[in-house]
GROMACS .gro file of C-alpha atoms in nm:
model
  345
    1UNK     CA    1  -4.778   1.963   2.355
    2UNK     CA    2  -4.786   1.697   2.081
    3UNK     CA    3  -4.858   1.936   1.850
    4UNK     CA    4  -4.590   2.154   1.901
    5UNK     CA    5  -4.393   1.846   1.920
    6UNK     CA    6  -4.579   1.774   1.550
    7UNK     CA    7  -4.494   2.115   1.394
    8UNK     CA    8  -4.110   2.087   1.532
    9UNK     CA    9  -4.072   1.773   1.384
   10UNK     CA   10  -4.247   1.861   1.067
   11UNK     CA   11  -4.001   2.151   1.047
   12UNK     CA   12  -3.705   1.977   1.066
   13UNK     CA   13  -3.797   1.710   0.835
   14UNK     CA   14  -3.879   1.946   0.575
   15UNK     CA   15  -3.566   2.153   0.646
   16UNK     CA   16  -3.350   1.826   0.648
   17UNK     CA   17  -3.555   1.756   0.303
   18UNK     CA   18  -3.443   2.073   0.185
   19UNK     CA   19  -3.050   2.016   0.309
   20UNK     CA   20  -3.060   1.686   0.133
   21UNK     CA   21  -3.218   1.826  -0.202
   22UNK     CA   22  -2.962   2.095  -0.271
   23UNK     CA   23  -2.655   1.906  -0.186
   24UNK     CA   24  -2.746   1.583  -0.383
   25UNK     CA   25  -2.869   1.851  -0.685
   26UNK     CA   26  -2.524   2.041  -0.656
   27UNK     CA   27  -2.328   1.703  -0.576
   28UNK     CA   28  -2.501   1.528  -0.939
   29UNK     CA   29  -2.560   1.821  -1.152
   30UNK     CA   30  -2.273   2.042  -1.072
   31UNK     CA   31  -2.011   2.055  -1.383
   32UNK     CA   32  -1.688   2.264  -1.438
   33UNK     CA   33  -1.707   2.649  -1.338
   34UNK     CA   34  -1.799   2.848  -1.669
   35UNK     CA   35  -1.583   3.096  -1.559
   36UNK     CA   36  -1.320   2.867  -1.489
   37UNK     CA   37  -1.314   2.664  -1.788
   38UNK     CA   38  -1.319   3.007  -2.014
   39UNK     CA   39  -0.994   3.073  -1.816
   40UNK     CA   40  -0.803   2.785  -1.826
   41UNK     CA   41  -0.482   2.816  -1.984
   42UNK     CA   42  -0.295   2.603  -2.273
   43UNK     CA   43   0.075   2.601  -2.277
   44UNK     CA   44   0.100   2.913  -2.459
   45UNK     CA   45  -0.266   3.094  -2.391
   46UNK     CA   46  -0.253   3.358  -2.108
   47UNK     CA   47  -0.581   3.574  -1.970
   48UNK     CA   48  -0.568   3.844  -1.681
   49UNK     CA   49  -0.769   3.770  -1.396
   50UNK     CA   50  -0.765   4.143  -1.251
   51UNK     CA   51  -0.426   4.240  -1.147
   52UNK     CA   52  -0.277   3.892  -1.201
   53UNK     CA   53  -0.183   3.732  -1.536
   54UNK     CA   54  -0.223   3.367  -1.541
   55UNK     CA   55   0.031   3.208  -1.793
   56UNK     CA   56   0.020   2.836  -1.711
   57UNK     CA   57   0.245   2.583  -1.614
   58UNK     CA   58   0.550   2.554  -1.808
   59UNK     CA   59   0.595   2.193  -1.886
   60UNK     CA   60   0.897   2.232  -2.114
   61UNK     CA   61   1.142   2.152  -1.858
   62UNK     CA   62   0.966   1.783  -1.826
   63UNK     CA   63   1.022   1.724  -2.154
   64UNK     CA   64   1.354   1.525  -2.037
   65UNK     CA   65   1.532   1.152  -2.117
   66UNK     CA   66   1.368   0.931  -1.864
   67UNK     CA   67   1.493   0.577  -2.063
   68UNK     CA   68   1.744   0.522  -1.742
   69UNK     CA   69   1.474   0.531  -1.511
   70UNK     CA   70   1.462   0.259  -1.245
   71UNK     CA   71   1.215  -0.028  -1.324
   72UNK     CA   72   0.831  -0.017  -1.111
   73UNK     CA   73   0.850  -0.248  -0.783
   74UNK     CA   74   0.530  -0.308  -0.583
   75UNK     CA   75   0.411  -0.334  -0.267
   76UNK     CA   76   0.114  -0.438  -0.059
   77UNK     CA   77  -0.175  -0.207   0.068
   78UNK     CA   78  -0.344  -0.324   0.348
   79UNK     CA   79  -0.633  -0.403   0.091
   80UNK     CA   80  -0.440  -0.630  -0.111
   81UNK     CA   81  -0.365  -0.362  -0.390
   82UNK     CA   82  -0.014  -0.376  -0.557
   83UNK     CA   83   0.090  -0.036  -0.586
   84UNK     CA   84   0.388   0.045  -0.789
   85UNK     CA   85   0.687   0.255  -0.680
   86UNK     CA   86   1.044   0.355  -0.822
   87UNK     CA   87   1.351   0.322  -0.557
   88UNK     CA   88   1.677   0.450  -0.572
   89UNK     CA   89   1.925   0.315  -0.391
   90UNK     CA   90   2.204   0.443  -0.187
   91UNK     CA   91   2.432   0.372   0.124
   92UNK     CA   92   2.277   0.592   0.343
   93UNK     CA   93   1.999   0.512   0.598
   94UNK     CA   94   1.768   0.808   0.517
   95UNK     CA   95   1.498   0.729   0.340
   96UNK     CA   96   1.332   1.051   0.131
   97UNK     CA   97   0.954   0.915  -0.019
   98UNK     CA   98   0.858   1.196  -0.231
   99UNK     CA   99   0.471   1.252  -0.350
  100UNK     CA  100   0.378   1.364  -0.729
  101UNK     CA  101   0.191   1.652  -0.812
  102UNK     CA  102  -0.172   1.665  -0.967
  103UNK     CA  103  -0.234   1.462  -1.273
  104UNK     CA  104   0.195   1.338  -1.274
  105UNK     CA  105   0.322   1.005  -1.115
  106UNK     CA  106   0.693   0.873  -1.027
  107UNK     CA  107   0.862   0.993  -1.350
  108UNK     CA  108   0.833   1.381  -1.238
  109UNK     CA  109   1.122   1.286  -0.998
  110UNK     CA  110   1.364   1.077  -1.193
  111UNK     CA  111   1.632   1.365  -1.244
  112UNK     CA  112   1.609   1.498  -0.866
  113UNK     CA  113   1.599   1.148  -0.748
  114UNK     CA  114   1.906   1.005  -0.944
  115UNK     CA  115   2.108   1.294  -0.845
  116UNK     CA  116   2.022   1.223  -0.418
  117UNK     CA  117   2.083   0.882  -0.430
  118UNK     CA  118   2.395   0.941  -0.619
  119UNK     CA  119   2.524   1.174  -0.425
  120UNK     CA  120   2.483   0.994  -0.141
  121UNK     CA  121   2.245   1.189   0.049
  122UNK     CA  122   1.916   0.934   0.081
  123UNK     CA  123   1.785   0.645  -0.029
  124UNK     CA  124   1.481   0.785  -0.273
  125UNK     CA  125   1.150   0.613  -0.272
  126UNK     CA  126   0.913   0.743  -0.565
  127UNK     CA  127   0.591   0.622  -0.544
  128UNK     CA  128   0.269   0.594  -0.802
  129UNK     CA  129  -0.020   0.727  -0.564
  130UNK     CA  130  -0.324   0.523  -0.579
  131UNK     CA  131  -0.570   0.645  -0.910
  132UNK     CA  132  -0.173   0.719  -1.104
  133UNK     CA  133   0.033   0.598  -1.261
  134UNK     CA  134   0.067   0.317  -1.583
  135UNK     CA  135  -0.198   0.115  -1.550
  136UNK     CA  136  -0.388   0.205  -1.201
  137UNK     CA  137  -0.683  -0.011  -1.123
  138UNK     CA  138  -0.937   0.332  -1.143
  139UNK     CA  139  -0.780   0.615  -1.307
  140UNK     CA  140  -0.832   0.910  -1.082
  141UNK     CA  141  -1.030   0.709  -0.823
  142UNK     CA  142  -0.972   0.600  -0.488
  143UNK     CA  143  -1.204   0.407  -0.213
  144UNK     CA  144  -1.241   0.659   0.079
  145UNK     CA  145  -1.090   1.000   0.193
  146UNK     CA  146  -0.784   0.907   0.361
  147UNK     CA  147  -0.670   0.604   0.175
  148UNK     CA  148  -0.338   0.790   0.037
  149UNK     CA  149  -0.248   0.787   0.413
  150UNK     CA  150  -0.303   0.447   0.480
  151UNK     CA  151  -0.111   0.345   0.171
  152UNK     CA  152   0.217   0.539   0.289
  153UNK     CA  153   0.233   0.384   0.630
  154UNK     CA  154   0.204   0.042   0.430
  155UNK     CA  155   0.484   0.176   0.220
  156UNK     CA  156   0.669   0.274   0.513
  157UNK     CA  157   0.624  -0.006   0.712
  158UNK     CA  158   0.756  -0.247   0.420
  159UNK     CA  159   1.050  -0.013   0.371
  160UNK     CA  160   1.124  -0.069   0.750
  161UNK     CA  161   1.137  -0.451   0.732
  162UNK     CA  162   1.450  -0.569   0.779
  163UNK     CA  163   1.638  -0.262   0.735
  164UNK     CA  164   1.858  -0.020   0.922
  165UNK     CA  165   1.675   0.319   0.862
  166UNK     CA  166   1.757   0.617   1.083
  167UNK     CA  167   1.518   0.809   0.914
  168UNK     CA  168   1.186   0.876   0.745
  169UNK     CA  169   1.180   1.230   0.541
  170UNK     CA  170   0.831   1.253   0.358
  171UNK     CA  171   0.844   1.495   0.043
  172UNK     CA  172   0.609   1.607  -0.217
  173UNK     CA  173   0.548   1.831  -0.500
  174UNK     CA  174   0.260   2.062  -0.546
  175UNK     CA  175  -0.050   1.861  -0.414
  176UNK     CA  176   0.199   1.597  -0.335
  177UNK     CA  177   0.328   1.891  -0.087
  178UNK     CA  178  -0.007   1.915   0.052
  179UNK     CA  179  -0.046   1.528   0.119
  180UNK     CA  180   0.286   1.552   0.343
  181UNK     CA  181   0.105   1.791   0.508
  182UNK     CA  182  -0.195   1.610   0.546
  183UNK     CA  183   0.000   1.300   0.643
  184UNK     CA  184   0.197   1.537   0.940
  185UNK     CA  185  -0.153   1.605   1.059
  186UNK     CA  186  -0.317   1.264   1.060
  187UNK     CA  187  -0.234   0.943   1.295
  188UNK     CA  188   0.095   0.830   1.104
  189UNK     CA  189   0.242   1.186   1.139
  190UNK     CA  190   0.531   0.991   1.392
  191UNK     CA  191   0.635   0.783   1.114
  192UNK     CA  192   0.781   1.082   0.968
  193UNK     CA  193   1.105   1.235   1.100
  194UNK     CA  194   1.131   1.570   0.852
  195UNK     CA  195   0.940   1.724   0.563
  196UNK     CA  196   1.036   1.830   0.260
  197UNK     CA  197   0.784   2.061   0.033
  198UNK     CA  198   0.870   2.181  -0.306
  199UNK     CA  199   0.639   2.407  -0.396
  200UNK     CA  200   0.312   2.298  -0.204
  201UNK     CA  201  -0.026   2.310  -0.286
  202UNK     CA  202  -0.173   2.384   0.072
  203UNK     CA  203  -0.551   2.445  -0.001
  204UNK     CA  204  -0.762   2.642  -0.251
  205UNK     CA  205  -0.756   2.923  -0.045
  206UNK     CA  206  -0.481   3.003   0.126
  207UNK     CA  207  -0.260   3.323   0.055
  208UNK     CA  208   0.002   3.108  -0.128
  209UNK     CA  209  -0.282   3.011  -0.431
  210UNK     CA  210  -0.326   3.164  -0.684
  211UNK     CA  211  -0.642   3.191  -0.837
  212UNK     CA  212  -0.751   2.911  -1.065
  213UNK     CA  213  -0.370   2.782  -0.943
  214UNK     CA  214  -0.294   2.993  -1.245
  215UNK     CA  215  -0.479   2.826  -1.515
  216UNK     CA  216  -0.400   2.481  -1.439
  217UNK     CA  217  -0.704   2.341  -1.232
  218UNK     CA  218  -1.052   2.350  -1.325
  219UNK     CA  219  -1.290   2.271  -1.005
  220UNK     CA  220  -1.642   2.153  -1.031
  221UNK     CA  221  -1.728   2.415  -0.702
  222UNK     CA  222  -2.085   2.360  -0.731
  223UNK     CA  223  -2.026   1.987  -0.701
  224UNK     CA  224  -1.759   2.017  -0.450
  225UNK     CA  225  -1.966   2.210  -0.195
  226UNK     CA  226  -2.292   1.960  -0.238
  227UNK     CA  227  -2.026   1.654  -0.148
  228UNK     CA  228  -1.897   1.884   0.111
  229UNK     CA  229  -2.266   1.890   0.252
  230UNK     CA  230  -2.361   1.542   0.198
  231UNK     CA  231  -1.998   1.455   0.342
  232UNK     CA  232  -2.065   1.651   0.713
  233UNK     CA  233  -2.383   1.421   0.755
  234UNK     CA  234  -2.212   1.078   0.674
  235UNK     CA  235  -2.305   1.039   0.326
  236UNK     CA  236  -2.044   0.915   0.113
  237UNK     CA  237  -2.256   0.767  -0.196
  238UNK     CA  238  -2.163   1.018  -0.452
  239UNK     CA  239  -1.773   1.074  -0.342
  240UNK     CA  240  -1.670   0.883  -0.675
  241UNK     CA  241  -1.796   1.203  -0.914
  242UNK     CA  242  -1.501   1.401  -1.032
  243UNK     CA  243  -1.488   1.714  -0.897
  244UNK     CA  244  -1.161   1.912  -1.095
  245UNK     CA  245  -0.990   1.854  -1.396
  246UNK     CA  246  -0.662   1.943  -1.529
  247UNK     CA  247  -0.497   2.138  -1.785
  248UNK     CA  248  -0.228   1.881  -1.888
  249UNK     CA  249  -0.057   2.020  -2.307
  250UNK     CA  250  -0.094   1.782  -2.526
  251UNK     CA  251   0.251   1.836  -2.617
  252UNK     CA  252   0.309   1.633  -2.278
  253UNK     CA  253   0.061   1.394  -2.252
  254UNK     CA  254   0.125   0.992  -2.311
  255UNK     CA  255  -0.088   0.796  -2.139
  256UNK     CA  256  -0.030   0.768  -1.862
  257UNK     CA  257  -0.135   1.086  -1.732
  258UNK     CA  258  -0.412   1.125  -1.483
  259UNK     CA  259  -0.685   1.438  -1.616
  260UNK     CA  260  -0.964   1.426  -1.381
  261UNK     CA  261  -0.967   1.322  -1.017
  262UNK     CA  262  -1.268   1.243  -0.766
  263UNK     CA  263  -1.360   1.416  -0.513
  264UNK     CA  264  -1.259   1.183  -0.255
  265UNK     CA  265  -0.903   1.130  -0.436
  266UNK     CA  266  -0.892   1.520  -0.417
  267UNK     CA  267  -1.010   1.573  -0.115
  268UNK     CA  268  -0.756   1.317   0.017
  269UNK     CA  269  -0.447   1.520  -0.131
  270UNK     CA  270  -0.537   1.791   0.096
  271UNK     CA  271  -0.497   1.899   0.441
  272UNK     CA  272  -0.772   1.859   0.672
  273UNK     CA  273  -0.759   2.212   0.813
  274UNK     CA  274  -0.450   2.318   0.673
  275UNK     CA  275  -0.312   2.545   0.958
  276UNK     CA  276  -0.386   2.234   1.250
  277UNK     CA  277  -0.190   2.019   0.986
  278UNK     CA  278   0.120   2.219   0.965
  279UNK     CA  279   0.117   2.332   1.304
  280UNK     CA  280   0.153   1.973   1.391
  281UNK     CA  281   0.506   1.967   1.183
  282UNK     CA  282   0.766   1.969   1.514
  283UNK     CA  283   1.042   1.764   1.299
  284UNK     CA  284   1.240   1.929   1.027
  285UNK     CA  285   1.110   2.096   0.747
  286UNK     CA  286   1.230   2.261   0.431
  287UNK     CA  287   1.018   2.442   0.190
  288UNK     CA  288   1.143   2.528  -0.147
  289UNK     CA  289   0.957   2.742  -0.403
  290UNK     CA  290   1.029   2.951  -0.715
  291UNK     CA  291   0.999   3.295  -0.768
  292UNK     CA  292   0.906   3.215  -1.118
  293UNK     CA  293   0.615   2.991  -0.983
  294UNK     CA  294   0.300   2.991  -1.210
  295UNK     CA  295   0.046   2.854  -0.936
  296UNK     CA  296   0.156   2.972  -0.582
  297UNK     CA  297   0.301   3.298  -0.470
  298UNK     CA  298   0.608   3.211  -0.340
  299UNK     CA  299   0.706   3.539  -0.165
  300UNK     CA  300   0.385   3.439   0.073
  301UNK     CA  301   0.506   3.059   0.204
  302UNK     CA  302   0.710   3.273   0.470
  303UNK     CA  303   0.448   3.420   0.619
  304UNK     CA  304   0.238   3.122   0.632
  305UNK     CA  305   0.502   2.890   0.770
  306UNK     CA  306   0.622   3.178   1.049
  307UNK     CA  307   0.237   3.197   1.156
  308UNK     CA  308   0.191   2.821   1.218
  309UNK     CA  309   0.497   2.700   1.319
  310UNK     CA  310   0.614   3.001   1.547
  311UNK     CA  311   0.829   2.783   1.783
  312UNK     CA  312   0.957   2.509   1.521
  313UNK     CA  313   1.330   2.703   1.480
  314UNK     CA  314   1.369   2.412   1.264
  315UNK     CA  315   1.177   2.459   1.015
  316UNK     CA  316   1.296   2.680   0.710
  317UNK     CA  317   1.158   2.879   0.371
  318UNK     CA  318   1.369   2.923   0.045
  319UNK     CA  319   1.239   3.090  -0.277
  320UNK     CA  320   1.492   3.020  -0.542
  321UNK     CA  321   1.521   3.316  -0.777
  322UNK     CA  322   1.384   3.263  -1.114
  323UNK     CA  323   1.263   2.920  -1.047
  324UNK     CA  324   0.927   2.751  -1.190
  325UNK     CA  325   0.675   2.552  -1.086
  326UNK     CA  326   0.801   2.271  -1.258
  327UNK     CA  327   1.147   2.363  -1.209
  328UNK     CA  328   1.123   2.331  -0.833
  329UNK     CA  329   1.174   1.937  -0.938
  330UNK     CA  330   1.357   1.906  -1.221
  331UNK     CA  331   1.559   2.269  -1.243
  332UNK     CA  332   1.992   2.149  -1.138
  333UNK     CA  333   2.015   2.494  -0.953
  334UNK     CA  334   1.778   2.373  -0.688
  335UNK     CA  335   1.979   2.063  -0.575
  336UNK     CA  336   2.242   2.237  -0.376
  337UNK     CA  337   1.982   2.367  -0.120
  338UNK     CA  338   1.855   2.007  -0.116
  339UNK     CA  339   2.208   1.855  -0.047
  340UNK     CA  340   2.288   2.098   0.224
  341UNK     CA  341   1.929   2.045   0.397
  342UNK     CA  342   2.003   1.657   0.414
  343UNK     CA  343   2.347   1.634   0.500
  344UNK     CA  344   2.232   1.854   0.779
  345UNK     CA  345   1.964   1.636   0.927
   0.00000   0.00000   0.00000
């Protein structure tokens, strides 16, 4: 019996040797997909990827005046961190916190913002996710998967002090889309009362991605699955190696622009399982996209949406005609679907 007990053993230690071997190899010496990087797109390149012709994002339409922009406030994480955030104020006692996209930070807002708090329709809260922004303590960095979430209930809970809020509506762009998300899944999901998407990243692979997200991203995969594998056993050591980069124009670049993120900053933008985190939505929810959209197929967020949320009558799916990925933001001929949507809630 002990030596069967011997040989199991010695089985499974080799095996777990093996496990351990490959996913630290594929977590430290996995670099950008070849394929991938050959692919990615500059603001005027364009390469078909079978039936589908990736253009890239259009970033003209950011190319805007943003000297009127409000001034950066702070507030306090629970770890001591000051993060910075933009706030636009307005008399009513909605609150709308909307989430940046990949690589962006509050400025991607300031037109769409300006025009909700001065039209009455919410106070707008524009935060600088952790790892963005001017001068972030570790570009592109985070601590631990999850820590986006903490820092919005800290946001929310200071926005709460001494106010008279009726409401909570958590918003985001792109993979700021797909952190609502995650947020409506996790433990704060209550501090929420409705959602607001604009064009969502939801995960790599679901039916609304397109490939590559159309020439923008550039994942490490190999790397990503060996953290994926060290991550399901508890080991966290090597969550600080950047796992995708972006494919920002130079033409738009100034700084403060965020090129490369971790895998745990990644990971932590989105969803968990991204059809338990949606199906957990029971408050209000708008989703916006363009048909013009460079990254996501638009004509497939119905489908998703009516799958997962089958008895949420209140949650609803508008593709604008003609509309970008970018423009989803910043475009005026979005607005009036926004101002009906809150005036409703």
């Amino acid at each position: 019996m002990s030596k069967i007990l011997k040989r199991i053993f010695t089985s499974l230690s080799i095996s777990i040797l093996i496990y351990l071997g490959i996913a630290t190899g594929l977590a430290y010496f996995g670099g950008p997909d070849a394929a991938e990087e050959a692919s990615a797109m500059n603001e005027a390149g364009s390469i078909e990827q079978g039936d589908i012709v990736n253009q890239g994002i259009d970033f003209s339409e950011m190319k805007l005046d943003y000297s009127d922009m409000p001034a950066l406030l702070s507030y306090t994480a629970r770890d001591g961190t000051q993060l910075d955030y933009r706030y636009y104020p307005s008399d009513s006692n909605k609150v709308l916190i909307l989430l940046h996209g990949s690589g962006w930070h509050s400025q991607q807002f300031f037109p769409l913002a300006k025009y909700i708090s001065e039209q009455g329709l919410a106070q707008v809260v524009t935060p600088d996710l952790r790892g963005h922004g001017m001068s972030p303590k570790r570009r592109g960095d985070i601590d631990y998967l999850g820590q986006f979430e903490d820092d919005l209930a800290d946001l929310i809970g200071q926005l709460k002090q001494g106010s008279q809020l009726t409401s909570i509506i958590m918003g985001g762009h792109s993979s700021g889309g797909g952190l609502a998300i995650r947020f409506a899944g996790g433990e704060y999901a209550d501090l929420a009362d409705a959602y607001l998407l604009l064009a969502p990243f939801i995960f790599y692979n679901a039916p609304t991605t397109r490939p590559n997200a159309g020439g923008w991203a550039k994942p490490y995969t190999a790397r990503i699955i060996g953290l994926s594998m060290l991550n399901s056993i508890g080991i966290h050591r090597f969550d600080y190696l950047t796992s995708i980069e972006f494919n920002m124009p130079e033409s738009v670049r100034n700084g403060t622009e965020t090129l490369a993120y971790s895998y745990r900053l990644n990971a932590s933008f989105a969803p968990r399982d991204y059809t338990k985190d949606i199906s957990a939505i029971t408050q209000p929810l708008l989703l916006l996209a363009g048909s013009a959209d460079e990254t996501m197929f638009a004509d497939k967020y119905q489908g998703l949406i009516s799958s997962t949320l089958p008895d949420n009558d209140k949650a609803e799916v508008k593709v604008l005609p003609g509309i970008s990925h970018m423009g989803i933001v910043v475009n005026p001929d979005v607005r009036p679907t926004i101002k009906q949507w809150l005036e409703g809630l």
